[in-house]
PDB file of C-alpha atoms in Angstrom:
ATOM      1  CA  MET A 256     125.609 111.359  95.418  1.00  0.00           C
ATOM      2  CA  VAL A 257     126.814 113.795  97.387  1.00  0.00           C
ATOM      3  CA  PHE A 258     124.471 116.347  98.325  1.00  0.00           C
ATOM      4  CA  LYS A 259     127.454 119.232  99.102  1.00  0.00           C
ATOM      5  CA  LYS A 260     125.761 122.840 101.907  1.00  0.00           C
ATOM      6  CA  LEU A 261     129.000 125.450 103.177  1.00  0.00           C
ATOM      7  CA  LEU A 262     128.245 125.236 106.934  1.00  0.00           C
ATOM      8  CA  GLY A 263     126.667 128.040 107.750  1.00  0.00           C
ATOM      9  CA  ALA A 264     126.805 128.160 111.395  1.00  0.00           C
ATOM     10  CA  LEU A 265     130.311 128.771 111.192  1.00  0.00           C
ATOM     11  CA  GLY A 266     129.965 131.597 109.059  1.00  0.00           C
ATOM     12  CA  VAL A 267     130.715 132.694 105.071  1.00  0.00           C
ATOM     13  CA  GLY A 268     134.057 131.790 104.777  1.00  0.00           C
ATOM     14  CA  GLY A 269     133.947 128.157 106.683  1.00  0.00           C
ATOM     15  CA  PRO A 270     134.761 125.071 105.836  1.00  0.00           C
ATOM     16  CA  SER A 271     133.113 122.295 103.419  1.00  0.00           C
ATOM     17  CA  VAL A 272     132.871 119.227 103.305  1.00  0.00           C
ATOM     18  CA  ASP A 273     131.539 115.953 100.890  1.00  0.00           C
ATOM     19  CA  THR A 274     131.054 112.700 102.441  1.00  0.00           C
ATOM     20  CA  VAL A 275     131.619 110.307  99.573  1.00  0.00           C
ATOM     21  CA  LEU A 276     129.650 106.727  99.835  1.00  0.00           C
ATOM     22  CA  PRO A 277     130.622 103.692  97.649  1.00  0.00           C
ATOM     23  CA  PRO A 278     128.308 102.846  94.782  1.00  0.00           C
ATOM     24  CA  GLY A 279     125.942 100.111  95.554  1.00  0.00           C
ATOM     25  CA  PRO A 280     123.659  99.379  98.415  1.00  0.00           C
ATOM     26  CA  ALA A 281     124.725  98.728 101.656  1.00  0.00           C
ATOM     27  CA  LEU A 282     123.128  95.661 103.951  1.00  0.00           C
ATOM     28  CA  PRO A 283     121.447  95.883 107.613  1.00  0.00           C
ATOM     29  CA  GLY A 284     124.095  95.179 110.501  1.00  0.00           C
ATOM     30  CA  GLY A 285     127.226  95.685 107.731  1.00  0.00           C
ATOM     31  CA  PRO A 286     130.238  97.884 107.397  1.00  0.00           C
ATOM     32  CA  LEU A 287     128.949 100.735 105.728  1.00  0.00           C
ATOM     33  CA  SER A 288     132.527 102.482 104.810  1.00  0.00           C
ATOM     34  CA  GLY A 289     133.838 105.962 102.781  1.00  0.00           C
ATOM     35  CA  GLU A 290     135.317 109.634 103.263  1.00  0.00           C
ATOM     36  CA  VAL A 291     134.504 112.438 104.763  1.00  0.00           C
ATOM     37  CA  ARG A 292     136.530 115.211 103.013  1.00  0.00           C
ATOM     38  CA  LEU A 293     136.790 118.756 104.226  1.00  0.00           C
ATOM     39  CA  ARG A 294     137.613 121.833 102.516  1.00  0.00           C
ATOM     40  CA  GLY A 295     139.264 124.352 104.817  1.00  0.00           C
ATOM     41  CA  GLY A 296     137.953 128.427 104.616  1.00  0.00           C
ATOM     42  CA  GLY A 297     139.088 131.682 104.918  1.00  0.00           C
ATOM     43  CA  SER A 298     141.165 130.752 108.342  1.00  0.00           C
ATOM     44  CA  ASP A 299     142.921 128.312 110.286  1.00  0.00           C
ATOM     45  CA  VAL A 300     139.534 125.475 112.440  1.00  0.00           C
ATOM     46  CA  THR A 301     140.184 123.135 114.722  1.00  0.00           C
ATOM     47  CA  VAL A 302     137.599 120.216 113.895  1.00  0.00           C
ATOM     48  CA  ASP A 303     136.893 118.723 117.649  1.00  0.00           C
ATOM     49  CA  ARG A 304     134.602 116.041 116.209  1.00  0.00           C
ATOM     50  CA  ILE A 305     133.113 114.037 112.913  1.00  0.00           C
ATOM     51  CA  SER A 306     130.176 112.611 113.137  1.00  0.00           C
ATOM     52  CA  LEU A 307     127.737 110.566 111.008  1.00  0.00           C
ATOM     53  CA  LEU A 308     123.539 110.359 111.707  1.00  0.00           C
ATOM     54  CA  LEU A 309     122.224 107.546 109.800  1.00  0.00           C
ATOM     55  CA  VAL A 310     118.445 109.438 109.444  1.00  0.00           C
ATOM     56  CA  ALA A 311     114.923 107.529 107.736  1.00  0.00           C
ATOM     57  CA  ARG A 312     111.502 110.220 106.998  1.00  0.00           C
ATOM     58  CA  VAL A 313     109.114 108.539 109.086  1.00  0.00           C
ATOM     59  CA  GLU A 314     105.474 108.171 108.813  1.00  0.00           C
ATOM     60  CA  ARG A 315     103.754 109.479 112.273  1.00  0.00           C
ATOM     61  CA  GLU A 316     100.497 107.388 112.834  1.00  0.00           C
ATOM     62  CA  GLY A 317      97.437 107.296 115.832  1.00  0.00           C
ATOM     63  CA  GLN A 318      96.235 111.520 114.938  1.00  0.00           C
ATOM     64  CA  GLU A 319      93.859 112.463 112.778  1.00  0.00           C
ATOM     65  CA  GLU A 320      96.416 113.502 109.249  1.00  0.00           C
ATOM     66  CA  GLU A 321      99.578 111.495 109.446  1.00  0.00           C
ATOM     67  CA  ASP A 322     102.602 114.001 108.678  1.00  0.00           C
ATOM     68  CA  GLU A 323     106.673 112.583 108.105  1.00  0.00           C
ATOM     69  CA  GLY A 324     109.216 113.650 110.036  1.00  0.00           C
ATOM     70  CA  THR A 325     113.459 113.032 110.099  1.00  0.00           C
ATOM     71  CA  VAL A 326     114.560 110.052 113.391  1.00  0.00           C
ATOM     72  CA  VAL A 327     118.169 109.736 113.717  1.00  0.00           C
ATOM     73  CA  LEU A 328     118.412 106.524 113.402  1.00  0.00           C
ATOM     74  CA  GLU A 329     122.410 106.014 114.554  1.00  0.00           C
ATOM     75  CA  ARG A 330     125.239 107.776 114.793  1.00  0.00           C
ATOM     76  CA  PHE A 331     128.644 107.214 114.896  1.00  0.00           C
ATOM     77  CA  THR A 332     132.280 109.989 115.039  1.00  0.00           C
ATOM     78  CA  VAL A 333     134.155 109.357 112.747  1.00  0.00           C
ATOM     79  CA  GLY A 334     137.015 111.640 113.288  1.00  0.00           C
ATOM     80  CA  GLY A 335     137.779 115.273 114.873  1.00  0.00           C
ATOM     81  CA  GLY A 336     141.090 116.329 117.226  1.00  0.00           C
ATOM     82  CA  PHE A 337     142.854 117.979 113.964  1.00  0.00           C
ATOM     83  CA  ARG A 338     143.493 121.656 112.282  1.00  0.00           C
ATOM     84  CA  LEU A 339     141.886 122.772 109.755  1.00  0.00           C
ATOM     85  CA  ALA A 340     144.481 124.919 107.975  1.00  0.00           C
ATOM     86  CA  GLU A 341     143.175 127.382 105.091  1.00  0.00           C
ATOM     87  CA  GLU A 342     142.094 126.921 102.228  1.00  0.00           C
ATOM     88  CA  ALA A 343     143.626 122.978 103.024  1.00  0.00           C
ATOM     89  CA  ASP A 344     141.858 119.767 102.192  1.00  0.00           C
ATOM     90  CA  HIS A 345     141.796 116.421 104.535  1.00  0.00           C
ATOM     91  CA  THR A 346     139.609 113.369 103.932  1.00  0.00           C
ATOM     92  CA  VAL A 347     138.756 111.105 106.928  1.00  0.00           C
ATOM     93  CA  PRO A 348     138.331 107.176 105.766  1.00  0.00           C
ATOM     94  CA  PHE A 349     135.640 106.039 107.698  1.00  0.00           C
ATOM     95  CA  THR A 350     134.196 102.563 108.285  1.00  0.00           C
ATOM     96  CA  VAL A 351     131.095 102.173 111.040  1.00  0.00           C
ATOM     97  CA  THR A 352     128.589  98.809 111.310  1.00  0.00           C
ATOM     98  CA  LEU A 353     124.911  99.076 110.221  1.00  0.00           C
ATOM     99  CA  PRO A 354     122.307  98.970 112.387  1.00  0.00           C
ATOM    100  CA  TRP A 355     121.018  95.523 111.687  1.00  0.00           C
ATOM    101  CA  GLU A 356     117.423  96.556 111.731  1.00  0.00           C
ATOM    102  CA  THR A 357     118.269  98.839 109.090  1.00  0.00           C
ATOM    103  CA  PRO A 358     115.424  99.456 106.898  1.00  0.00           C
ATOM    104  CA  ILE A 359     116.023  98.069 103.728  1.00  0.00           C
ATOM    105  CA  THR A 360     115.706 100.991 100.501  1.00  0.00           C
ATOM    106  CA  GLU A 361     116.104  98.417  97.392  1.00  0.00           C
ATOM    107  CA  LEU A 362     115.520  94.865  96.141  1.00  0.00           C
ATOM    108  CA  HIS A 363     116.882  93.586  92.878  1.00  0.00           C
ATOM    109  CA  GLY A 364     117.959  97.460  92.270  1.00  0.00           C
ATOM    110  CA  GLN A 365     114.573  98.742  92.169  1.00  0.00           C
ATOM    111  CA  HIS A 366     113.465 101.619  95.133  1.00  0.00           C
ATOM    112  CA  LEU A 367     111.061 100.306  96.682  1.00  0.00           C
ATOM    113  CA  GLY A 368     109.471 103.976  98.860  1.00  0.00           C
ATOM    114  CA  PRO A 369     111.800 104.276 102.302  1.00  0.00           C
ATOM    115  CA  VAL A 370     114.473 107.180 102.786  1.00  0.00           C
ATOM    116  CA  LEU A 371     117.432 106.613 104.352  1.00  0.00           C
ATOM    117  CA  GLY A 372     120.734 109.656 104.424  1.00  0.00           C
ATOM    118  CA  ILE A 373     124.036 109.393 106.105  1.00  0.00           C
ATOM    119  CA  ARG A 374     123.718 113.285 107.080  1.00  0.00           C
ATOM    120  CA  THR A 375     127.657 113.948 108.457  1.00  0.00           C
ATOM    121  CA  GLU A 376     127.740 117.024 111.641  1.00  0.00           C
ATOM    122  CA  LEU A 377     131.024 118.943 112.032  1.00  0.00           C
ATOM    123  CA  GLU A 378     132.025 120.121 115.479  1.00  0.00           C
ATOM    124  CA  ILE A 379     134.339 123.780 115.777  1.00  0.00           C
ATOM    125  CA  ALA A 380     134.575 125.756 118.292  1.00  0.00           C
ATOM    126  CA  GLY A 381     131.766 124.915 120.343  1.00  0.00           C
ATOM    127  CA  ALA A 382     129.414 125.683 116.812  1.00  0.00           C
ATOM    128  CA  ARG A 383     127.974 122.597 114.738  1.00  0.00           C
ATOM    129  CA  ASP A 384     126.033 122.415 111.757  1.00  0.00           C
ATOM    130  CA  LYS A 385     124.237 119.099 108.632  1.00  0.00           C
ATOM    131  CA  GLY A 386     126.977 120.470 106.902  1.00  0.00           C
ATOM    132  CA  ASP A 387     126.337 116.702 104.500  1.00  0.00           C
ATOM    133  CA  LEU A 388     123.361 114.814 103.027  1.00  0.00           C
ATOM    134  CA  ASP A 389     123.916 111.596 100.840  1.00  0.00           C
ATOM    135  CA  ALA A 390     121.566 109.152 100.077  1.00  0.00           C
ATOM    136  CA  LEU A 391     121.992 105.601 101.646  1.00  0.00           C
ATOM    137  CA  ALA A 392     120.696 102.820  99.381  1.00  0.00           C
ATOM    138  CA  VAL A 393     120.436  99.771 101.644  1.00  0.00           C
ATOM    139  CA  GLY A 394     119.769  95.958  99.841  1.00  0.00           C
ATOM    140  CA  PRO A 395     118.572  92.655 101.443  1.00  0.00           C
ATOM    141  CA  LEU A 396     120.015  90.091 103.737  1.00  0.00           C
ATOM    142  CA  PRO A 397     120.023  86.782 102.536  1.00  0.00           C
ATOM    143  CA  ALA A 398     117.309  85.696 104.550  1.00  0.00           C
ATOM    144  CA  GLN A 399     115.177  88.513 104.248  1.00  0.00           C
ATOM    145  CA  GLU A 400     115.306  88.588  99.721  1.00  0.00           C
ATOM    146  CA  ALA A 401     114.768  85.098 100.222  1.00  0.00           C
ATOM    147  CA  VAL A 402     111.005  85.431 102.494  1.00  0.00           C
ATOM    148  CA  LEU A 403     110.146  88.338  99.561  1.00  0.00           C
ATOM    149  CA  GLU A 404     111.147  86.228  96.793  1.00  0.00           C
ATOM    150  CA  ALA A 405     108.856  83.674  97.879  1.00  0.00           C
ATOM    151  CA  PHE A 406     105.722  85.517  99.051  1.00  0.00           C
ATOM    152  CA  GLY A 407     106.434  86.636  95.399  1.00  0.00           C
ATOM    153  CA  GLN A 408     106.460  83.150  93.312  1.00  0.00           C
ATOM    154  CA  LEU A 409     103.768  82.460  95.359  1.00  0.00           C
ATOM    155  CA  GLY A 410     101.556  85.297  94.039  1.00  0.00           C
ATOM    156  CA  TYR A 411     102.086  88.179  96.236  1.00  0.00           C
ATOM    157  CA  ALA A 412     102.521  91.547  94.925  1.00  0.00           C
ATOM    158  CA  PHE A 413     103.710  94.368  96.125  1.00  0.00           C
ATOM    159  CA  ARG A 414     102.358  97.193  97.191  1.00  0.00           C
ATOM    160  CA  SER A 415     103.442  99.534  99.305  1.00  0.00           C
ATOM    161  CA  ALA A 416     106.880 100.162 102.205  1.00  0.00           C
ATOM    162  CA  ASP A 417     107.351 103.054 104.180  1.00  0.00           C
ATOM    163  CA  LEU A 418     108.632 102.947 108.028  1.00  0.00           C
ATOM    164  CA  GLU A 419     106.345 103.609 111.052  1.00  0.00           C
ATOM    165  CA  LEU A 420     107.663 105.414 113.710  1.00  0.00           C
ATOM    166  CA  GLY A 421     107.005 103.445 117.267  1.00  0.00           C
ATOM    167  CA  HIS A 422     107.552 100.030 118.511  1.00  0.00           C
ATOM    168  CA  ILE A 423     106.383  96.207 117.951  1.00  0.00           C
ATOM    169  CA  ARG A 424     105.313  94.667 121.500  1.00  0.00           C
ATOM    170  CA  GLY A 425     106.872  91.284 122.242  1.00  0.00           C
ATOM    171  CA  THR A 426     109.522  91.481 119.533  1.00  0.00           C
ATOM    172  CA  GLY A 427     113.554  92.249 119.681  1.00  0.00           C
ATOM    173  CA  GLN A 428     113.073  95.837 118.143  1.00  0.00           C
ATOM    174  CA  GLN A 429     116.183  98.250 119.043  1.00  0.00           C
ATOM    175  CA  LEU A 430     115.674 101.010 116.414  1.00  0.00           C
ATOM    176  CA  PRO A 431     112.720 103.442 117.114  1.00  0.00           C
ATOM    177  CA  CYS A 432     110.929 103.173 114.011  1.00  0.00           C
ATOM    178  CA  TYR A 433     110.429  99.753 111.770  1.00  0.00           C
ATOM    179  CA  GLN A 434     110.208  99.224 107.886  1.00  0.00           C
ATOM    180  CA  GLU A 435     106.764  98.536 106.931  1.00  0.00           C
ATOM    181  CA  ILE A 436     105.419  96.588 103.559  1.00  0.00           C
ATOM    182  CA  GLU A 437     101.983  95.459 102.022  1.00  0.00           C
ATOM    183  CA  ILE A 438     101.535  93.111  99.814  1.00  0.00           C
ATOM    184  CA  LEU A 439      98.136  91.579  98.183  1.00  0.00           C
ATOM    185  CA  PRO A 440      97.163  88.349  97.876  1.00  0.00           C
ATOM    186  CA  PRO A 441      96.646  85.670  95.066  1.00  0.00           C
ATOM    187  CA  ALA A 442      93.146  85.567  93.662  1.00  0.00           C
ATOM    188  CA  GLY A 443      92.994  82.348  96.135  1.00  0.00           C
ATOM    189  CA  HIS A 444      92.917  84.368  99.070  1.00  0.00           C
ATOM    190  CA  ALA A 445      91.283  87.560  98.277  1.00  0.00           C
ATOM    191  CA  HIS A 446      88.095  86.629  99.307  1.00  0.00           C
ATOM    192  CA  ALA A 447      89.357  85.992 102.831  1.00  0.00           C
ATOM    193  CA  VAL A 448      92.038  88.711 103.080  1.00  0.00           C
ATOM    194  CA  ASN A 449      92.433  92.324 102.310  1.00  0.00           C
ATOM    195  CA  GLU A 450      96.436  92.815 102.543  1.00  0.00           C
ATOM    196  CA  ILE A 451      99.224  91.280 104.465  1.00  0.00           C
ATOM    197  CA  GLU A 452     102.572  93.056 106.264  1.00  0.00           C
ATOM    198  CA  VAL A 453     105.159  91.904 106.855  1.00  0.00           C
ATOM    199  CA  THR A 454     107.845  92.848 109.016  1.00  0.00           C
ATOM    200  CA  PHE A 455     111.030  91.511 109.919  1.00  0.00           C
ATOM    201  CA  ILE A 456     113.120  91.978 113.311  1.00  0.00           C
ATOM    202  CA  ALA A 457     116.345  90.789 111.766  1.00  0.00           C
ATOM    203  CA  ALA A 458     119.634  90.543 114.803  1.00  0.00           C
ATOM    204  CA  PRO A 459     123.030  89.201 115.046  1.00  0.00           C
ATOM    205  CA  GLY A 460     121.131  85.577 115.894  1.00  0.00           C
ATOM    206  CA  GLY A 461     118.253  85.464 113.060  1.00  0.00           C
ATOM    207  CA  LEU A 462     115.159  87.311 111.649  1.00  0.00           C
ATOM    208  CA  GLU A 463     112.171  87.872 113.119  1.00  0.00           C
ATOM    209  CA  VAL A 464     109.176  87.426 111.321  1.00  0.00           C
ATOM    210  CA  VAL A 465     105.817  89.319 112.380  1.00  0.00           C
ATOM    211  CA  ILE A 466     103.050  88.221 109.261  1.00  0.00           C
ATOM    212  CA  GLU A 467      99.715  90.444 109.967  1.00  0.00           C
ATOM    213  CA  ALA A 468      97.094  89.693 107.703  1.00  0.00           C
ATOM    214  CA  ASP A 469      93.761  92.331 107.710  1.00  0.00           C
ATOM    215  CA  LYS A 470      90.866  90.294 106.969  1.00  0.00           C
ATOM    216  CA  ARG A 471      87.704  90.735 105.607  1.00  0.00           C
ATOM    217  CA  ALA A 472      84.533  90.403 107.240  1.00  0.00           C
ATOM    218  CA  GLY A 473      82.578  87.452 106.186  1.00  0.00           C
ATOM    219  CA  LEU A 474      78.476  87.565 106.198  1.00  0.00           C
ATOM    220  CA  PHE A 475      77.585  86.693 109.966  1.00  0.00           C
ATOM    221  CA  SER A 476      81.334  88.330 111.163  1.00  0.00           C
ATOM    222  CA  GLU A 477      82.954  91.372 111.924  1.00  0.00           C
ATOM    223  CA  GLY A 478      86.871  92.188 109.944  1.00  0.00           C
ATOM    224  CA  HIS A 479      89.919  91.973 111.666  1.00  0.00           C
ATOM    225  CA  ASP A 480      93.721  91.592 112.478  1.00  0.00           C
ATOM    226  CA  THR A 481      95.555  88.115 112.348  1.00  0.00           C
ATOM    227  CA  VAL A 482      99.040  88.674 114.077  1.00  0.00           C
ATOM    228  CA  HIS A 483     101.645  85.647 113.506  1.00  0.00           C
ATOM    229  CA  ARG A 484     104.650  85.888 114.910  1.00  0.00           C
ATOM    230  CA  PHE A 485     107.844  83.202 113.524  1.00  0.00           C
ATOM    231  CA  THR A 486     111.333  83.734 112.596  1.00  0.00           C
ATOM    232  CA  ALA A 487     114.881  82.269 110.617  1.00  0.00           C
ATOM    233  CA  SER A 488     118.066  81.648 110.865  1.00  0.00           C
ATOM    234  CA  HIS A 489     120.172  83.177 108.792  1.00  0.00           C
ATOM    235  CA  HIS A 490     122.866  80.292 107.665  1.00  0.00           C
ATOM    236  CA  ALA A 491     119.963  78.643 106.726  1.00  0.00           C
ATOM    237  CA  ALA A 492     118.729  80.979 104.353  1.00  0.00           C
ATOM    238  CA  PRO A 493     120.735  79.219 101.083  1.00  0.00           C
ATOM    239  CA  GLN A 494     119.198  75.581 101.746  1.00  0.00           C
ATOM    240  CA  ALA A 495     115.462  76.068 102.873  1.00  0.00           C
ATOM    241  CA  ASP A 496     113.043  75.509 101.159  1.00  0.00           C
ATOM    242  CA  TRP A 497     111.705  79.469 101.374  1.00  0.00           C
ATOM    243  CA  ASN A 498     108.526  78.830  99.168  1.00  0.00           C
ATOM    244  CA  ALA A 499     107.240  75.576 101.143  1.00  0.00           C
ATOM    245  CA  ARG A 500     108.387  77.832 104.557  1.00  0.00           C
ATOM    246  CA  VAL A 501     106.519  81.153 103.458  1.00  0.00           C
ATOM    247  CA  ASP A 502     103.341  79.486 102.490  1.00  0.00           C
ATOM    248  CA  ALA A 503     103.129  76.905 105.235  1.00  0.00           C
ATOM    249  CA  TRP A 504     103.360  80.907 107.548  1.00  0.00           C
ATOM    250  CA  LEU A 505     100.855  82.145 105.593  1.00  0.00           C
ATOM    251  CA  LYS A 506      98.123  79.155 105.322  1.00  0.00           C
ATOM    252  CA  GLU A 507      98.431  79.248 109.383  1.00  0.00           C
ATOM    253  CA  VAL A 508      98.727  83.436 109.102  1.00  0.00           C
ATOM    254  CA  VAL A 509      95.353  83.063 106.874  1.00  0.00           C
ATOM    255  CA  ALA A 510      93.001  80.587 108.872  1.00  0.00           C
ATOM    256  CA  GLY A 511      93.688  82.858 111.739  1.00  0.00           C
ATOM    257  CA  HIS A 512      92.013  80.367 114.474  1.00  0.00           C
ATOM    258  CA  GLU A 513      94.529  81.434 116.757  1.00  0.00           C
ATOM    259  CA  ALA A 514      94.679  84.716 115.988  1.00  0.00           C
ATOM    260  CA  HIS A 515      92.931  85.523 119.504  1.00  0.00           C
ATOM    261  CA  GLY A 516      94.974  83.399 120.984  1.00  0.00           C
ATOM    262  CA  ALA A 517      97.781  84.427 124.080  1.00  0.00           C
ATOM    263  CA  PRO A 518     100.856  85.999 123.300  1.00  0.00           C
ATOM    264  CA  SER A 519     104.241  83.842 123.993  1.00  0.00           C
ATOM    265  CA  SER A 520     107.739  85.722 125.486  1.00  0.00           C
ATOM    266  CA  TYR A 521     110.660  86.643 123.131  1.00  0.00           C
ATOM    267  CA  GLY A 522     113.134  83.844 123.976  1.00  0.00           C
ATOM    268  CA  ASP A 523     114.413  81.008 122.703  1.00  0.00           C
ATOM    269  CA  GLU A 524     113.595  81.412 118.594  1.00  0.00           C
ATOM    270  CA  HIS A 525     116.632  80.796 117.065  1.00  0.00           C
ATOM    271  CA  GLY A 526     116.390  77.646 115.270  1.00  0.00           C
ATOM    272  CA  ASP A 527     114.849  78.164 111.704  1.00  0.00           C
ATOM    273  CA  GLY A 528     111.552  78.430 111.272  1.00  0.00           C
ATOM    274  CA  HIS A 529     110.907  78.094 115.169  1.00  0.00           C
ATOM    275  CA  ARG A 530     107.570  80.207 115.710  1.00  0.00           C
ATOM    276  CA  SER A 531     105.759  81.671 118.691  1.00  0.00           C
ATOM    277  CA  GLY A 532     102.154  82.217 119.155  1.00  0.00           C
ATOM    278  CA  PRO A 533     100.322  85.343 117.794  1.00  0.00           C
ATOM    279  CA  GLY A 534     100.258  88.393 119.663  1.00  0.00           C
ATOM    280  CA  THR A 535      97.169  89.829 121.064  1.00  0.00           C
ATOM    281  CA  GLY A 536      96.922  94.698 120.551  1.00  0.00           C
ATOM    282  CA  ALA A 537     100.366  94.596 118.885  1.00  0.00           C
ATOM    283  CA  VAL A 538     101.129  97.629 117.374  1.00  0.00           C
ATOM    284  CA  VAL A 539     102.162  95.192 113.907  1.00  0.00           C
ATOM    285  CA  ALA A 540     103.175  96.502 110.006  1.00  0.00           C
ATOM    286  CA  GLY A 541     105.570  94.977 107.688  1.00  0.00           C
ATOM    287  CA  VAL A 542     109.032  95.521 107.141  1.00  0.00           C
ATOM    288  CA  ALA A 543     110.388  95.683 103.874  1.00  0.00           C
ATOM    289  CA  ALA A 544     110.754  95.118 100.915  1.00  0.00           C
ATOM    290  CA  GLY A 545     109.911  94.306  96.843  1.00  0.00           C
ATOM    291  CA  VAL A 546     108.261  91.770  97.621  1.00  0.00           C
ATOM    292  CA  ALA A 547     106.595  92.347  93.094  1.00  0.00           C
ATOM    293  CA  VAL A 548     109.059  91.892  90.653  1.00  0.00           C
ATOM    294  CA  GLY A 549     109.284  95.010  88.020  1.00  0.00           C
ATOM    295  CA  VAL A 550     109.829  98.514  88.207  1.00  0.00           C
ATOM    296  CA  VAL A 551     108.407  99.431  91.888  1.00  0.00           C
ATOM    297  CA  GLY A 552     105.491 102.859  91.307  1.00  0.00           C
ATOM    298  CA  GLY A 553     107.920 103.439  87.894  1.00  0.00           C
ATOM    299  CA  MET A 554     111.055 105.216  89.229  1.00  0.00           C
ATOM    300  CA  VAL A 555     114.011 105.793  87.674  1.00  0.00           C
ATOM    301  CA  ALA A 556     117.211 106.348  89.525  1.00  0.00           C
ATOM    302  CA  ALA A 557     117.231 110.034  88.733  1.00  0.00           C
ATOM    303  CA  GLU A 558     113.906 110.424  90.380  1.00  0.00           C
ATOM    304  CA  VAL A 559     114.665 108.275  93.368  1.00  0.00           C
ATOM    305  CA  VAL A 560     117.672 110.463  94.311  1.00  0.00           C
ATOM    306  CA  ASP A 561     115.806 114.285  93.761  1.00  0.00           C
ATOM    307  CA  GLU A 562     112.937 112.454  95.993  1.00  0.00           C
ATOM    308  CA  ILE A 563     115.454 111.580  98.827  1.00  0.00           C
ATOM    309  CA  GLY A 564     117.111 115.145  98.556  1.00  0.00           C
ATOM    310  CA  ASP A 565     113.931 116.770  98.452  1.00  0.00           C
ATOM    311  CA  ALA A 566     112.641 115.333 101.033  1.00  0.00           C
ATOM    312  CA  PHE A 567     115.461 115.433 103.935  1.00  0.00           C
ATOM    313  CA  GLU A 568     115.482 119.266 102.891  1.00  0.00           C
ATOM    314  CA  GLY A 569     112.383 119.972 103.235  1.00  0.00           C
ATOM    315  CA  GLU A 570     112.987 119.061 106.444  1.00  0.00           C
ATOM    316  CA  GLU A 571     116.439 120.637 107.135  1.00  0.00           C
ATOM    317  CA  ASP A 572     113.833 123.916 105.895  1.00  0.00           C
ATOM    318  CA  GLU A 573     111.648 123.066 108.691  1.00  0.00           C
ATOM    319  CA  GLU A 574     114.316 122.594 111.287  1.00  0.00           C
ATOM    320  CA  SER A 575     116.208 126.108 109.700  1.00  0.00           C
ATOM    321  CA  GLU A 576     113.033 127.333 110.548  1.00  0.00           C
ATOM    322  CA  GLU A 577     112.356 126.352 114.294  1.00  0.00           C
ATOM    323  CA  GLU A 578     115.402 127.220 115.287  1.00  0.00           C
ATOM    324  CA  GLY A 579     114.603 131.140 114.103  1.00  0.00           C
TER     325      GLY A 579
END
C-alpha cells in the first residue's frame, strides 16, 4: 500500500512523492528494494536529498501510564542532487539493507501486532517534509522461525507481541527498542509459570535468544522473574532439532535454579546453542513472532493496513501540533 501525501512544507503546488515497495515481507538484515516516484509541481525545483526512514510504533514503560510513540530505527539516503521539472515524472530506484534487529511483523502471513513503516522525506531548497509513508512487512529469519515454531509444537500459545523502548543490558542490541513476545505455557508448566517472554537479538553471526519466565508464587515464596540467555547460529537452522533444543532451554528456564546467579559477559557465544549465564536485574522482554498457529486477534489484511495508516498518521498529527 502507498500513502500519498502532498509536500505541504513546500507550499501548494509543490511536488508529490510515492514510494513503492515490493509485495511480500522483507527479512531482518536483508535487502529492501523499491522506487521513489516523484511528480513535479507548479514550478521547477532542485531535490537536494531523498531519505528513507525505517520507523516503528513503540511503547514507553516506566511511567504511571504507558504511551506510544514513533521511533526512527534507521535512516537511508537514496538519492538527490537533481532538478525536477514542472509536472515532470522522475523515478529513483533504491536498494537498502535493513538492520539485523528489525522487528518481525508477521509469521505465515499473519500480522503479529508490531507496526513498521518506511517514511520518505524530501529536502528541497532547505525545506524538508514527510512526503510518503508505506507499511513494511517483515518476516522472521530461518532460525527465528524455527525457534518460534518449536514453541508452538511444544504447546505454547501466542499471547501478544509489541515493541518496547529501551535496551537489554548484557546483549549486543543496537536499536533503541526491542521486540517483545509473550506466550502462555502449556498445562504441564502452568502451575509454575504465568507466561514466557522471548527476545531475539539478531546479528550477522547468529541470534541471542533471551528467555524470561514470570514465575508463579509458591506457598512459601514470592513470584519472581527468571532470565536466561542462549545463542543459536543462522547456519544450523535447517539441520537442528529445534524442538529438543527449545525444550531443553525451557526446562532450564522453568526450573529457575540459577535465576539469581551472576550474569556472564556477552563474548564467545557464536557456537550453536551455547548458553551464557542468566542475567540479574536486566530489563528483558521478548521479541517476536507468532508462536501460535492461526489468525492472530482475528485481524485480516485490510484491517491491518488501516491500523498501520491510522497509527502513523496519528503520530504525524501530534508532531504537526507541536511544530505549530
